[in-house]
């Protein structure tokens, strides 16, 4: 939650300090570029956040499920469950 707020603050400061027709390199070029970069990062963050919510359970659980299904404990469970069919 801190990332979008920080990006919005950076965008607001860069927008307020930028002057596109200025001859000064900082106000005429650097602040507009900073604003554009912050806007692009914010849009990428929003797209990734909403895209991961559409997958099912939020995306963060997906990687955890993969780890547990392919982890060492699952391999031992498969080996123990298979057996050779013989009893003791």
PDB file of N, CA, C and O in Angstrom, residues 27-85:
ATOM      1  N   UNK A  27      13.729  21.699 -14.777  1.00  0.00           N
ATOM      2  CA  UNK A  27      12.278  21.930 -14.820  1.00  0.00           C
ATOM      3  C   UNK A  27      11.671  21.568 -16.167  1.00  0.00           C
ATOM      4  O   UNK A  27      10.501  21.186 -16.236  1.00  0.00           O
ATOM      5  N   UNK A  28      12.428  21.683 -17.227  1.00  0.00           N
ATOM      6  CA  UNK A  28      11.879  21.419 -18.556  1.00  0.00           C
ATOM      7  C   UNK A  28      11.972  19.975 -18.993  1.00  0.00           C
ATOM      8  O   UNK A  28      11.188  19.532 -19.835  1.00  0.00           O
ATOM      9  N   UNK A  29      12.936  19.217 -18.439  1.00  0.00           N
ATOM     10  CA  UNK A  29      13.134  17.849 -18.901  1.00  0.00           C
ATOM     11  C   UNK A  29      13.045  16.830 -17.761  1.00  0.00           C
ATOM     12  O   UNK A  29      12.323  15.840 -17.861  1.00  0.00           O
ATOM     13  N   UNK A  30      13.773  17.065 -16.692  1.00  0.00           N
ATOM     14  CA  UNK A  30      13.892  16.053 -15.646  1.00  0.00           C
ATOM     15  C   UNK A  30      12.582  15.823 -14.881  1.00  0.00           C
ATOM     16  O   UNK A  30      12.207  14.681 -14.637  1.00  0.00           O
ATOM     17  N   UNK A  31      11.901  16.898 -14.497  1.00  0.00           N
ATOM     18  CA  UNK A  31      10.643  16.713 -13.760  1.00  0.00           C
ATOM     19  C   UNK A  31       9.552  16.066 -14.620  1.00  0.00           C
ATOM     20  O   UNK A  31       8.836  15.184 -14.138  1.00  0.00           O
ATOM     21  N   UNK A  32       9.399  16.460 -15.903  1.00  0.00           N
ATOM     22  CA  UNK A  32       8.419  15.730 -16.731  1.00  0.00           C
ATOM     23  C   UNK A  32       8.776  14.253 -16.921  1.00  0.00           C
ATOM     24  O   UNK A  32       7.895  13.389 -16.936  1.00  0.00           O
ATOM     25  N   UNK A  33      10.073  13.946 -17.047  1.00  0.00           N
ATOM     26  CA  UNK A  33      10.477  12.549 -17.165  1.00  0.00           C
ATOM     27  C   UNK A  33      10.229  11.778 -15.863  1.00  0.00           C
ATOM     28  O   UNK A  33       9.813  10.621 -15.891  1.00  0.00           O
ATOM     29  N   UNK A  34      10.467  12.419 -14.751  1.00  0.00           N
ATOM     30  CA  UNK A  34      10.186  11.800 -13.459  1.00  0.00           C
ATOM     31  C   UNK A  34       8.690  11.523 -13.302  1.00  0.00           C
ATOM     32  O   UNK A  34       8.287  10.459 -12.832  1.00  0.00           O
ATOM     33  N   UNK A  35       7.878  12.478 -13.708  1.00  0.00           N
ATOM     34  CA  UNK A  35       6.426  12.292 -13.665  1.00  0.00           C
ATOM     35  C   UNK A  35       6.003  11.127 -14.553  1.00  0.00           C
ATOM     36  O   UNK A  35       5.219  10.265 -14.148  1.00  0.00           O
ATOM     37  N   UNK A  36       6.540  11.067 -15.763  1.00  0.00           N
ATOM     38  CA  UNK A  36       6.186   9.992 -16.692  1.00  0.00           C
ATOM     39  C   UNK A  36       6.635   8.631 -16.178  1.00  0.00           C
ATOM     40  O   UNK A  36       5.904   7.650 -16.291  1.00  0.00           O
ATOM     41  N   UNK A  37       7.829   8.571 -15.607  1.00  0.00           N
ATOM     42  CA  UNK A  37       8.328   7.302 -15.073  1.00  0.00           C
ATOM     43  C   UNK A  37       7.483   6.837 -13.893  1.00  0.00           C
ATOM     44  O   UNK A  37       7.152   5.648 -13.784  1.00  0.00           O
ATOM     45  N   UNK A  38       7.124   7.750 -13.006  1.00  0.00           N
ATOM     46  CA  UNK A  38       6.292   7.379 -11.858  1.00  0.00           C
ATOM     47  C   UNK A  38       4.911   6.927 -12.318  1.00  0.00           C
ATOM     48  O   UNK A  38       4.342   5.973 -11.764  1.00  0.00           O
ATOM     49  N   UNK A  39       4.363   7.585 -13.318  1.00  0.00           N
ATOM     50  CA  UNK A  39       3.066   7.187 -13.853  1.00  0.00           C
ATOM     51  C   UNK A  39       3.142   5.798 -14.481  1.00  0.00           C
ATOM     52  O   UNK A  39       2.257   4.961 -14.276  1.00  0.00           O
ATOM     53  N   UNK A  40       4.196   5.532 -15.221  1.00  0.00           N
ATOM     54  CA  UNK A  40       4.368   4.226 -15.840  1.00  0.00           C
ATOM     55  C   UNK A  40       4.509   3.128 -14.784  1.00  0.00           C
ATOM     56  O   UNK A  40       3.890   2.064 -14.891  1.00  0.00           O
ATOM     57  N   UNK A  41       5.287   3.373 -13.748  1.00  0.00           N
ATOM     58  CA  UNK A  41       5.453   2.387 -12.674  1.00  0.00           C
ATOM     59  C   UNK A  41       4.126   2.149 -11.956  1.00  0.00           C
ATOM     60  O   UNK A  41       3.783   1.010 -11.625  1.00  0.00           O
ATOM     61  N   UNK A  42       3.365   3.213 -11.726  1.00  0.00           N
ATOM     62  CA  UNK A  42       2.062   3.066 -11.079  1.00  0.00           C
ATOM     63  C   UNK A  42       1.108   2.243 -11.940  1.00  0.00           C
ATOM     64  O   UNK A  42       0.392   1.365 -11.437  1.00  0.00           O
ATOM     65  N   UNK A  43       1.095   2.479 -13.241  1.00  0.00           N
ATOM     66  CA  UNK A  43       0.229   1.715 -14.132  1.00  0.00           C
ATOM     67  C   UNK A  43       0.631   0.246 -14.185  1.00  0.00           C
ATOM     68  O   UNK A  43      -0.231  -0.643 -14.160  1.00  0.00           O
ATOM     69  N   UNK A  44       1.933  -0.027 -14.232  1.00  0.00           N
ATOM     70  CA  UNK A  44       2.400  -1.412 -14.230  1.00  0.00           C
ATOM     71  C   UNK A  44       2.010  -2.098 -12.929  1.00  0.00           C
ATOM     72  O   UNK A  44       1.567  -3.248 -12.927  1.00  0.00           O
ATOM     73  N   UNK A  45       2.163  -1.395 -11.815  1.00  0.00           N
ATOM     74  CA  UNK A  45       1.801  -1.961 -10.513  1.00  0.00           C
ATOM     75  C   UNK A  45       0.305  -2.286 -10.471  1.00  0.00           C
ATOM     76  O   UNK A  45      -0.093  -3.353  -9.976  1.00  0.00           O
ATOM     77  N   UNK A  46      -0.525  -1.370 -10.984  1.00  0.00           N
ATOM     78  CA  UNK A  46      -1.972  -1.600 -10.981  1.00  0.00           C
ATOM     79  C   UNK A  46      -2.355  -2.777 -11.865  1.00  0.00           C
ATOM     80  O   UNK A  46      -3.195  -3.603 -11.490  1.00  0.00           O
ATOM     81  N   UNK A  47      -1.752  -2.871 -13.043  1.00  0.00           N
ATOM     82  CA  UNK A  47      -2.069  -3.971 -13.949  1.00  0.00           C
ATOM     83  C   UNK A  47      -1.670  -5.301 -13.338  1.00  0.00           C
ATOM     84  O   UNK A  47      -2.433  -6.275 -13.373  1.00  0.00           O
ATOM     85  N   UNK A  48      -0.486  -5.373 -12.751  1.00  0.00           N
ATOM     86  CA  UNK A  48      -0.040  -6.621 -12.131  1.00  0.00           C
ATOM     87  C   UNK A  48      -0.915  -6.991 -10.939  1.00  0.00           C
ATOM     88  O   UNK A  48      -1.204  -8.166 -10.718  1.00  0.00           O
ATOM     89  N   UNK A  49      -1.342  -6.001 -10.175  1.00  0.00           N
ATOM     90  CA  UNK A  49      -2.180  -6.281  -9.003  1.00  0.00           C
ATOM     91  C   UNK A  49      -3.542  -6.821  -9.418  1.00  0.00           C
ATOM     92  O   UNK A  49      -4.018  -7.815  -8.888  1.00  0.00           O
ATOM     93  N   UNK A  50      -4.191  -6.181 -10.404  1.00  0.00           N
ATOM     94  CA  UNK A  50      -5.515  -6.631 -10.814  1.00  0.00           C
ATOM     95  C   UNK A  50      -5.437  -7.892 -11.663  1.00  0.00           C
ATOM     96  O   UNK A  50      -6.352  -8.703 -11.658  1.00  0.00           O
ATOM     97  N   UNK A  51      -4.353  -8.093 -12.383  1.00  0.00           N
ATOM     98  CA  UNK A  51      -4.205  -9.308 -13.171  1.00  0.00           C
ATOM     99  C   UNK A  51      -4.023 -10.517 -12.263  1.00  0.00           C
ATOM    100  O   UNK A  51      -4.558 -11.585 -12.522  1.00  0.00           O
ATOM    101  N   UNK A  52      -3.295 -10.372 -11.171  1.00  0.00           N
ATOM    102  CA  UNK A  52      -3.090 -11.490 -10.256  1.00  0.00           C
ATOM    103  C   UNK A  52      -4.368 -11.835  -9.505  1.00  0.00           C
ATOM    104  O   UNK A  52      -4.561 -12.983  -9.126  1.00  0.00           O
ATOM    105  N   UNK A  53      -5.257 -10.879  -9.281  1.00  0.00           N
ATOM    106  CA  UNK A  53      -6.521 -11.164  -8.604  1.00  0.00           C
ATOM    107  C   UNK A  53      -7.469 -11.948  -9.493  1.00  0.00           C
ATOM    108  O   UNK A  53      -8.334 -12.654  -9.010  1.00  0.00           O
ATOM    109  N   UNK A  54      -7.332 -11.853 -10.790  1.00  0.00           N
ATOM    110  CA  UNK A  54      -8.222 -12.572 -11.700  1.00  0.00           C
ATOM    111  C   UNK A  54      -7.856 -14.037 -11.824  1.00  0.00           C
ATOM    112  O   UNK A  54      -8.641 -14.835 -12.259  1.00  0.00           O
ATOM    113  N   UNK A  55      -6.638 -14.404 -11.479  1.00  0.00           N
ATOM    114  CA  UNK A  55      -6.190 -15.781 -11.636  1.00  0.00           C
ATOM    115  C   UNK A  55      -6.877 -16.751 -10.697  1.00  0.00           C
ATOM    116  O   UNK A  55      -6.872 -17.932 -10.931  1.00  0.00           O
ATOM    117  N   UNK A  56      -7.397 -16.289  -9.609  1.00  0.00           N
ATOM    118  CA  UNK A  56      -8.037 -17.212  -8.690  1.00  0.00           C
ATOM    119  C   UNK A  56      -7.941 -16.719  -7.269  1.00  0.00           C
ATOM    120  O   UNK A  56      -8.775 -15.968  -6.807  1.00  0.00           O
ATOM    121  N   UNK A  57      -6.876 -17.127  -6.595  1.00  0.00           N
ATOM    122  CA  UNK A  57      -6.787 -16.790  -5.184  1.00  0.00           C
ATOM    123  C   UNK A  57      -5.770 -15.694  -4.906  1.00  0.00           C
ATOM    124  O   UNK A  57      -5.173 -15.674  -3.843  1.00  0.00           O
ATOM    125  N   UNK A  58      -5.513 -14.826  -5.830  1.00  0.00           N
ATOM    126  CA  UNK A  58      -4.685 -13.669  -5.551  1.00  0.00           C
ATOM    127  C   UNK A  58      -3.263 -13.753  -6.032  1.00  0.00           C
ATOM    128  O   UNK A  58      -2.534 -12.791  -5.924  1.00  0.00           O
ATOM    129  N   UNK A  59      -2.823 -14.857  -6.570  1.00  0.00           N
ATOM    130  CA  UNK A  59      -1.484 -14.942  -7.105  1.00  0.00           C
ATOM    131  C   UNK A  59      -0.430 -15.279  -6.069  1.00  0.00           C
ATOM    132  O   UNK A  59       0.482 -16.024  -6.349  1.00  0.00           O
ATOM    133  N   UNK A  60      -0.513 -14.719  -4.880  1.00  0.00           N
ATOM    134  CA  UNK A  60       0.504 -15.004  -3.877  1.00  0.00           C
ATOM    135  C   UNK A  60       0.367 -16.438  -3.376  1.00  0.00           C
ATOM    136  O   UNK A  60       1.360 -17.074  -3.066  1.00  0.00           O
ATOM    137  N   UNK A  61      -0.820 -16.953  -3.339  1.00  0.00           N
ATOM    138  CA  UNK A  61      -1.020 -18.331  -2.926  1.00  0.00           C
ATOM    139  C   UNK A  61      -0.609 -19.326  -3.999  1.00  0.00           C
ATOM    140  O   UNK A  61      -0.322 -20.472  -3.722  1.00  0.00           O
ATOM    141  N   UNK A  62      -0.587 -18.885  -5.256  1.00  0.00           N
ATOM    142  CA  UNK A  62      -0.222 -19.772  -6.340  1.00  0.00           C
ATOM    143  C   UNK A  62       1.197 -20.282  -6.190  1.00  0.00           C
ATOM    144  O   UNK A  62       1.462 -21.461  -6.330  1.00  0.00           O
ATOM    145  N   UNK A  63       2.135 -19.398  -5.910  1.00  0.00           N
ATOM    146  CA  UNK A  63       3.524 -19.826  -5.785  1.00  0.00           C
ATOM    147  C   UNK A  63       3.701 -20.706  -4.558  1.00  0.00           C
ATOM    148  O   UNK A  63       4.489 -21.636  -4.576  1.00  0.00           O
ATOM    149  N   UNK A  64       2.979 -20.439  -3.490  1.00  0.00           N
ATOM    150  CA  UNK A  64       3.066 -21.267  -2.307  1.00  0.00           C
ATOM    151  C   UNK A  64       2.521 -22.660  -2.549  1.00  0.00           C
ATOM    152  O   UNK A  64       3.068 -23.647  -2.084  1.00  0.00           O
ATOM    153  N   UNK A  65       1.435 -22.755  -3.305  1.00  0.00           N
ATOM    154  CA  UNK A  65       0.866 -24.055  -3.612  1.00  0.00           C
ATOM    155  C   UNK A  65       1.806 -24.867  -4.477  1.00  0.00           C
ATOM    156  O   UNK A  65       1.935 -26.068  -4.306  1.00  0.00           O
ATOM    157  N   UNK A  66       2.473 -24.233  -5.404  1.00  0.00           N
ATOM    158  CA  UNK A  66       3.411 -24.930  -6.271  1.00  0.00           C
ATOM    159  C   UNK A  66       4.563 -25.471  -5.434  1.00  0.00           C
ATOM    160  O   UNK A  66       5.004 -26.593  -5.624  1.00  0.00           O
ATOM    161  N   UNK A  67       5.055 -24.680  -4.494  1.00  0.00           N
ATOM    162  CA  UNK A  67       6.160 -25.131  -3.649  1.00  0.00           C
ATOM    163  C   UNK A  67       5.755 -26.347  -2.836  1.00  0.00           C
ATOM    164  O   UNK A  67       6.490 -27.320  -2.738  1.00  0.00           O
ATOM    165  N   UNK A  68       4.565 -26.317  -2.280  1.00  0.00           N
ATOM    166  CA  UNK A  68       4.148 -27.436  -1.447  1.00  0.00           C
ATOM    167  C   UNK A  68       3.842 -28.674  -2.282  1.00  0.00           C
ATOM    168  O   UNK A  68       4.058 -29.788  -1.827  1.00  0.00           O
ATOM    169  N   UNK A  69       3.355 -28.497  -3.493  1.00  0.00           N
ATOM    170  CA  UNK A  69       3.021 -29.671  -4.291  1.00  0.00           C
ATOM    171  C   UNK A  69       4.260 -30.313  -4.903  1.00  0.00           C
ATOM    172  O   UNK A  69       4.240 -31.478  -5.232  1.00  0.00           O
ATOM    173  N   UNK A  70       5.342 -29.553  -5.062  1.00  0.00           N
ATOM    174  CA  UNK A  70       6.541 -30.136  -5.652  1.00  0.00           C
ATOM    175  C   UNK A  70       7.695 -30.185  -4.659  1.00  0.00           C
ATOM    176  O   UNK A  70       8.824 -30.392  -5.045  1.00  0.00           O
ATOM    177  N   UNK A  71       7.422 -29.992  -3.393  1.00  0.00           N
ATOM    178  CA  UNK A  71       8.470 -29.988  -2.388  1.00  0.00           C
ATOM    179  C   UNK A  71       8.903 -31.391  -2.015  1.00  0.00           C
ATOM    180  O   UNK A  71       8.387 -32.397  -2.500  1.00  0.00           O
ATOM    181  N   UNK A  72       9.887 -31.491  -1.112  1.00  0.00           N
ATOM    182  CA  UNK A  72      10.434 -32.784  -0.717  1.00  0.00           C
ATOM    183  C   UNK A  72       9.399 -33.630   0.020  1.00  0.00           C
ATOM    184  O   UNK A  72       9.361 -34.833  -0.124  1.00  0.00           O
ATOM    185  N   UNK A  73       8.544 -32.992   0.811  1.00  0.00           N
ATOM    186  CA  UNK A  73       7.566 -33.768   1.563  1.00  0.00           C
ATOM    187  C   UNK A  73       6.583 -34.473   0.632  1.00  0.00           C
ATOM    188  O   UNK A  73       6.170 -35.585   0.897  1.00  0.00           O
ATOM    189  N   UNK A  74       6.236 -33.846  -0.476  1.00  0.00           N
ATOM    190  CA  UNK A  74       5.325 -34.483  -1.422  1.00  0.00           C
ATOM    191  C   UNK A  74       5.996 -35.668  -2.090  1.00  0.00           C
ATOM    192  O   UNK A  74       5.362 -36.678  -2.362  1.00  0.00           O
ATOM    193  N   UNK A  75       7.296 -35.551  -2.377  1.00  0.00           N
ATOM    194  CA  UNK A  75       7.998 -36.673  -2.996  1.00  0.00           C
ATOM    195  C   UNK A  75       8.036 -37.875  -2.060  1.00  0.00           C
ATOM    196  O   UNK A  75       7.873 -39.016  -2.484  1.00  0.00           O
ATOM    197  N   UNK A  76       8.253 -37.646  -0.784  1.00  0.00           N
ATOM    198  CA  UNK A  76       8.264 -38.745   0.181  1.00  0.00           C
ATOM    199  C   UNK A  76       6.871 -39.363   0.293  1.00  0.00           C
ATOM    200  O   UNK A  76       6.750 -40.571   0.420  1.00  0.00           O
ATOM    201  N   UNK A  77       5.844 -38.518   0.263  1.00  0.00           N
ATOM    202  CA  UNK A  77       4.489 -39.045   0.359  1.00  0.00           C
ATOM    203  C   UNK A  77       4.169 -39.951  -0.828  1.00  0.00           C
ATOM    204  O   UNK A  77       3.547 -40.989  -0.672  1.00  0.00           O
ATOM    205  N   UNK A  78       4.614 -39.542  -2.030  1.00  0.00           N
ATOM    206  CA  UNK A  78       4.338 -40.355  -3.209  1.00  0.00           C
ATOM    207  C   UNK A  78       5.081 -41.687  -3.116  1.00  0.00           C
ATOM    208  O   UNK A  78       4.552 -42.727  -3.476  1.00  0.00           O
ATOM    209  N   UNK A  79       6.328 -41.657  -2.648  1.00  0.00           N
ATOM    210  CA  UNK A  79       7.096 -42.878  -2.517  1.00  0.00           C
ATOM    211  C   UNK A  79       6.501 -43.802  -1.471  1.00  0.00           C
ATOM    212  O   UNK A  79       6.438 -45.030  -1.654  1.00  0.00           O
ATOM    213  N   UNK A  80       6.043 -43.282  -0.354  1.00  0.00           N
ATOM    214  CA  UNK A  80       5.470 -44.104   0.693  1.00  0.00           C
ATOM    215  C   UNK A  80       4.115 -44.677   0.284  1.00  0.00           C
ATOM    216  O   UNK A  80       3.786 -45.797   0.627  1.00  0.00           O
ATOM    217  N   UNK A  81       3.357 -43.869  -0.443  1.00  0.00           N
ATOM    218  CA  UNK A  81       2.015 -44.307  -0.820  1.00  0.00           C
ATOM    219  C   UNK A  81       2.045 -45.365  -1.897  1.00  0.00           C
ATOM    220  O   UNK A  81       1.145 -46.189  -1.993  1.00  0.00           O
ATOM    221  N   UNK A  82       3.062 -45.364  -2.735  1.00  0.00           N
ATOM    222  CA  UNK A  82       3.115 -46.308  -3.843  1.00  0.00           C
ATOM    223  C   UNK A  82       3.346 -47.722  -3.342  1.00  0.00           C
ATOM    224  O   UNK A  82       2.565 -48.631  -3.578  1.00  0.00           O
ATOM    225  N   UNK A  83       4.436 -47.929  -2.649  1.00  0.00           N
ATOM    226  CA  UNK A  83       4.732 -49.248  -2.072  1.00  0.00           C
ATOM    227  C   UNK A  83       4.936 -50.311  -3.119  1.00  0.00           C
ATOM    228  O   UNK A  83       4.817 -50.082  -4.325  1.00  0.00           O
ATOM    229  N   UNK A  84       5.214 -51.513  -2.667  1.00  0.00           N
ATOM    230  CA  UNK A  84       5.380 -52.619  -3.619  1.00  0.00           C
ATOM    231  C   UNK A  84       4.215 -53.602  -3.536  1.00  0.00           C
ATOM    232  O   UNK A  84       4.229 -54.633  -4.178  1.00  0.00           O
ATOM    233  N   UNK A  85       3.254 -53.280  -2.730  1.00  0.00           N
ATOM    234  CA  UNK A  85       2.069 -54.116  -2.647  1.00  0.00           C
ATOM    235  C   UNK A  85       2.188 -55.248  -1.647  1.00  0.00           C
ATOM    236  O   UNK A  85       1.211 -55.920  -1.370  1.00  0.00           O
TER     237      UNK A  85
END
